[in-house]
């Protein structure tokens, strides 16, 4: 999911996650928040966000 966001929201992605430590913390937060959802549903949601929003979720 983060790879999709990086490719599609390049400048916003690097502005939001400027260093590796912060990105690690954000990924942990998202992992904990989305743990109850199947991977397929998470990826479908990420793709939907990419297709329908010009802003990084």
mmCIF file of N, CA and C in Angstrom:
data_model
loop_
_atom_site.group_PDB
_atom_site.id
_atom_site.type_symbol
_atom_site.label_atom_id
_atom_site.label_comp_id
_atom_site.label_asym_id
_atom_site.label_seq_id
_atom_site.Cartn_x
_atom_site.Cartn_y
_atom_site.Cartn_z
ATOM 1 N N UNK A 1 0.820 -1.168 0.000
ATOM 2 C CA UNK A 1 0.000 0.000 0.000
ATOM 3 C C UNK A 1 0.880 1.254 0.000
ATOM 4 N N UNK A 2 1.892 1.269 0.827
ATOM 5 C CA UNK A 2 2.761 2.445 0.865
ATOM 6 C C UNK A 2 3.539 2.600 -0.438
ATOM 7 N N UNK A 3 3.851 1.501 -1.098
ATOM 8 C CA UNK A 3 4.520 1.589 -2.402
ATOM 9 C C UNK A 3 3.591 2.234 -3.426
ATOM 10 N N UNK A 4 2.313 1.880 -3.394
ATOM 11 C CA UNK A 4 1.332 2.505 -4.289
ATOM 12 C C UNK A 4 1.244 4.003 -4.013
ATOM 13 N N UNK A 5 1.191 4.360 -2.740
ATOM 14 C CA UNK A 5 1.115 5.771 -2.384
ATOM 15 C C UNK A 5 2.374 6.514 -2.823
ATOM 16 N N UNK A 6 3.531 5.899 -2.651
ATOM 17 C CA UNK A 6 4.791 6.546 -3.033
ATOM 18 C C UNK A 6 4.823 6.803 -4.541
ATOM 19 N N UNK A 7 4.375 5.833 -5.324
ATOM 20 C CA UNK A 7 4.392 5.980 -6.779
ATOM 21 C C UNK A 7 3.382 7.011 -7.275
ATOM 22 N N UNK A 8 2.219 7.061 -6.648
ATOM 23 C CA UNK A 8 1.146 7.912 -7.139
ATOM 24 C C UNK A 8 1.100 9.303 -6.519
ATOM 25 N N UNK A 9 1.669 9.457 -5.354
ATOM 26 C CA UNK A 9 1.659 10.745 -4.656
ATOM 27 C C UNK A 9 3.089 11.143 -4.288
ATOM 28 N N UNK A 10 3.992 11.015 -5.217
ATOM 29 C CA UNK A 10 5.431 11.138 -4.969
ATOM 30 C C UNK A 10 5.796 12.326 -4.076
ATOM 31 N N UNK A 11 5.505 13.540 -4.499
ATOM 32 C CA UNK A 11 5.915 14.719 -3.725
ATOM 33 C C UNK A 11 5.210 14.787 -2.377
ATOM 34 N N UNK A 12 3.906 14.503 -2.362
ATOM 35 C CA UNK A 12 3.160 14.521 -1.102
ATOM 36 C C UNK A 12 3.680 13.444 -0.153
ATOM 37 N N UNK A 13 3.999 12.294 -0.708
ATOM 38 C CA UNK A 13 4.493 11.176 0.100
ATOM 39 C C UNK A 13 5.777 11.571 0.827
ATOM 40 N N UNK A 14 6.727 12.121 0.090
ATOM 41 C CA UNK A 14 8.007 12.482 0.707
ATOM 42 C C UNK A 14 7.880 13.687 1.640
ATOM 43 N N UNK A 15 6.898 14.540 1.408
ATOM 44 C CA UNK A 15 6.652 15.645 2.340
ATOM 45 C C UNK A 15 6.027 15.124 3.635
ATOM 46 N N UNK A 16 5.147 14.135 3.513
ATOM 47 C CA UNK A 16 4.469 13.577 4.690
ATOM 48 C C UNK A 16 5.376 12.654 5.494
ATOM 49 N N UNK A 17 6.250 11.930 4.809
ATOM 50 C CA UNK A 17 7.127 10.950 5.458
ATOM 51 C C UNK A 17 8.580 11.260 5.103
ATOM 52 N N UNK A 18 9.141 12.323 5.677
ATOM 53 C CA UNK A 18 10.462 12.786 5.247
ATOM 54 C C UNK A 18 11.641 11.914 5.660
ATOM 55 N N UNK A 19 11.461 11.057 6.664
ATOM 56 C CA UNK A 19 12.596 10.228 7.072
ATOM 57 C C UNK A 19 12.132 8.819 7.412
ATOM 58 N N UNK A 20 13.066 7.906 7.427
ATOM 59 C CA UNK A 20 12.768 6.482 7.608
ATOM 60 C C UNK A 20 12.133 6.184 8.962
ATOM 61 N N UNK A 21 12.556 6.861 10.000
ATOM 62 C CA UNK A 21 12.007 6.608 11.338
ATOM 63 C C UNK A 21 10.539 7.020 11.418
ATOM 64 N N UNK A 22 10.223 8.153 10.852
ATOM 65 C CA UNK A 22 8.830 8.602 10.856
ATOM 66 C C UNK A 22 7.967 7.654 10.026
ATOM 67 N N UNK A 23 8.464 7.226 8.880
ATOM 68 C CA UNK A 23 7.728 6.285 8.042
ATOM 69 C C UNK A 23 7.489 4.978 8.786
ATOM 70 N N UNK A 24 8.472 4.510 9.516
ATOM 71 C CA UNK A 24 8.331 3.285 10.311
ATOM 72 C C UNK A 24 7.211 3.439 11.338
ATOM 73 N N UNK A 25 7.154 4.577 12.001
ATOM 74 C CA UNK A 25 6.113 4.827 12.998
ATOM 75 C C UNK A 25 4.728 4.892 12.359
ATOM 76 N N UNK A 26 4.631 5.545 11.210
ATOM 77 C CA UNK A 26 3.355 5.655 10.502
ATOM 78 C C UNK A 26 2.882 4.281 10.045
ATOM 79 N N UNK A 27 3.790 3.475 9.507
ATOM 80 C CA UNK A 27 3.419 2.127 9.068
ATOM 81 C C UNK A 27 2.920 1.291 10.238
ATOM 82 N N UNK A 28 3.549 1.430 11.389
ATOM 83 C CA UNK A 28 3.116 0.691 12.580
ATOM 84 C C UNK A 28 1.708 1.124 12.984
ATOM 85 N N UNK A 29 1.451 2.419 12.965
ATOM 86 C CA UNK A 29 0.129 2.941 13.301
ATOM 87 C C UNK A 29 -0.929 2.412 12.342
ATOM 88 N N UNK A 30 -0.634 2.461 11.040
ATOM 89 C CA UNK A 30 -1.589 1.962 10.048
ATOM 90 C C UNK A 30 -1.788 0.455 10.220
ATOM 91 N N UNK A 31 -0.729 -0.278 10.482
ATOM 92 C CA UNK A 31 -0.830 -1.722 10.682
ATOM 93 C C UNK A 31 -1.763 -2.036 11.839
ATOM 94 N N UNK A 32 -1.586 -1.340 12.948
ATOM 95 C CA UNK A 32 -2.445 -1.559 14.113
ATOM 96 C C UNK A 32 -3.890 -1.169 13.814
ATOM 97 N N UNK A 33 -4.083 -0.080 13.096
ATOM 98 C CA UNK A 33 -5.426 0.417 12.801
ATOM 99 C C UNK A 33 -6.175 -0.459 11.805
ATOM 100 N N UNK A 34 -5.452 -1.079 10.891
ATOM 101 C CA UNK A 34 -6.083 -1.865 9.824
ATOM 102 C C UNK A 34 -5.975 -3.369 10.041
ATOM 103 N N UNK A 35 -5.517 -3.786 11.196
ATOM 104 C CA UNK A 35 -5.245 -5.207 11.463
ATOM 105 C C UNK A 35 -6.462 -6.107 11.286
ATOM 106 N N UNK A 36 -7.661 -5.586 11.501
ATOM 107 C CA UNK A 36 -8.868 -6.411 11.412
ATOM 108 C C UNK A 36 -9.402 -6.562 9.991
ATOM 109 N N UNK A 37 -8.778 -5.899 9.023
ATOM 110 C CA UNK A 37 -9.261 -5.936 7.644
ATOM 111 C C UNK A 37 -8.402 -6.864 6.794
ATOM 112 N N UNK A 38 -9.028 -7.576 5.848
ATOM 113 C CA UNK A 38 -8.239 -8.428 4.949
ATOM 114 C C UNK A 38 -7.357 -7.576 4.022
ATOM 115 N N UNK A 39 -6.213 -8.114 3.668
ATOM 116 C CA UNK A 39 -5.253 -7.404 2.814
ATOM 117 C C UNK A 39 -5.906 -6.954 1.511
ATOM 118 N N UNK A 40 -6.720 -7.809 0.918
ATOM 119 C CA UNK A 40 -7.368 -7.472 -0.350
ATOM 120 C C UNK A 40 -8.235 -6.225 -0.211
ATOM 121 N N UNK A 41 -8.941 -6.109 0.902
ATOM 122 C CA UNK A 41 -9.805 -4.952 1.127
ATOM 123 C C UNK A 41 -8.973 -3.683 1.327
ATOM 124 N N UNK A 42 -7.864 -3.798 2.010
ATOM 125 C CA UNK A 42 -6.984 -2.647 2.229
ATOM 126 C C UNK A 42 -6.417 -2.157 0.897
ATOM 127 N N UNK A 43 -5.951 -3.077 0.072
ATOM 128 C CA UNK A 43 -5.402 -2.689 -1.232
ATOM 129 C C UNK A 43 -6.475 -2.100 -2.137
ATOM 130 N N UNK A 44 -7.674 -2.668 -2.087
ATOM 131 C CA UNK A 44 -8.783 -2.131 -2.876
ATOM 132 C C UNK A 44 -9.086 -0.700 -2.437
ATOM 133 N N UNK A 45 -9.090 -0.460 -1.131
ATOM 134 C CA UNK A 45 -9.316 0.888 -0.617
ATOM 135 C C UNK A 45 -8.217 1.854 -1.023
ATOM 136 N N UNK A 46 -6.976 1.399 -0.988
ATOM 137 C CA UNK A 46 -5.851 2.245 -1.395
ATOM 138 C C UNK A 46 -5.959 2.612 -2.873
ATOM 139 N N UNK A 47 -6.295 1.642 -3.707
ATOM 140 C CA UNK A 47 -6.448 1.906 -5.142
ATOM 141 C C UNK A 47 -7.606 2.861 -5.395
ATOM 142 N N UNK A 48 -8.697 2.694 -4.648
ATOM 143 C CA UNK A 48 -9.843 3.598 -4.779
ATOM 144 C C UNK A 48 -9.423 5.028 -4.423
ATOM 145 N N UNK A 49 -8.680 5.178 -3.343
ATOM 146 C CA UNK A 49 -8.211 6.503 -2.932
ATOM 147 C C UNK A 49 -7.341 7.134 -4.018
ATOM 148 N N UNK A 50 -6.467 6.343 -4.608
ATOM 149 C CA UNK A 50 -5.585 6.842 -5.668
ATOM 150 C C UNK A 50 -6.396 7.302 -6.875
ATOM 151 N N UNK A 51 -7.412 6.531 -7.233
ATOM 152 C CA UNK A 51 -8.219 6.848 -8.413
ATOM 153 C C UNK A 51 -9.138 8.049 -8.200
ATOM 154 N N UNK A 52 -9.516 8.325 -6.958
ATOM 155 C CA UNK A 52 -10.539 9.337 -6.705
ATOM 156 C C UNK A 52 -10.066 10.554 -5.911
ATOM 157 N N UNK A 53 -8.805 10.617 -5.570
ATOM 158 C CA UNK A 53 -8.322 11.762 -4.798
ATOM 159 C C UNK A 53 -6.940 12.183 -5.272
ATOM 160 N N UNK A 54 -6.757 13.472 -5.344
ATOM 161 C CA UNK A 54 -5.433 13.965 -5.721
ATOM 162 C C UNK A 54 -4.527 14.145 -4.510
ATOM 163 N N UNK A 55 -5.066 13.833 -3.328
ATOM 164 C CA UNK A 55 -4.311 14.008 -2.091
ATOM 165 C C UNK A 55 -3.982 12.679 -1.431
ATOM 166 N N UNK A 56 -2.832 12.595 -0.843
ATOM 167 C CA UNK A 56 -2.387 11.423 -0.105
ATOM 168 C C UNK A 56 -3.338 11.161 1.060
ATOM 169 N N UNK A 57 -3.830 9.923 1.194
ATOM 170 C CA UNK A 57 -4.738 9.612 2.316
ATOM 171 C C UNK A 57 -4.045 9.753 3.664
#
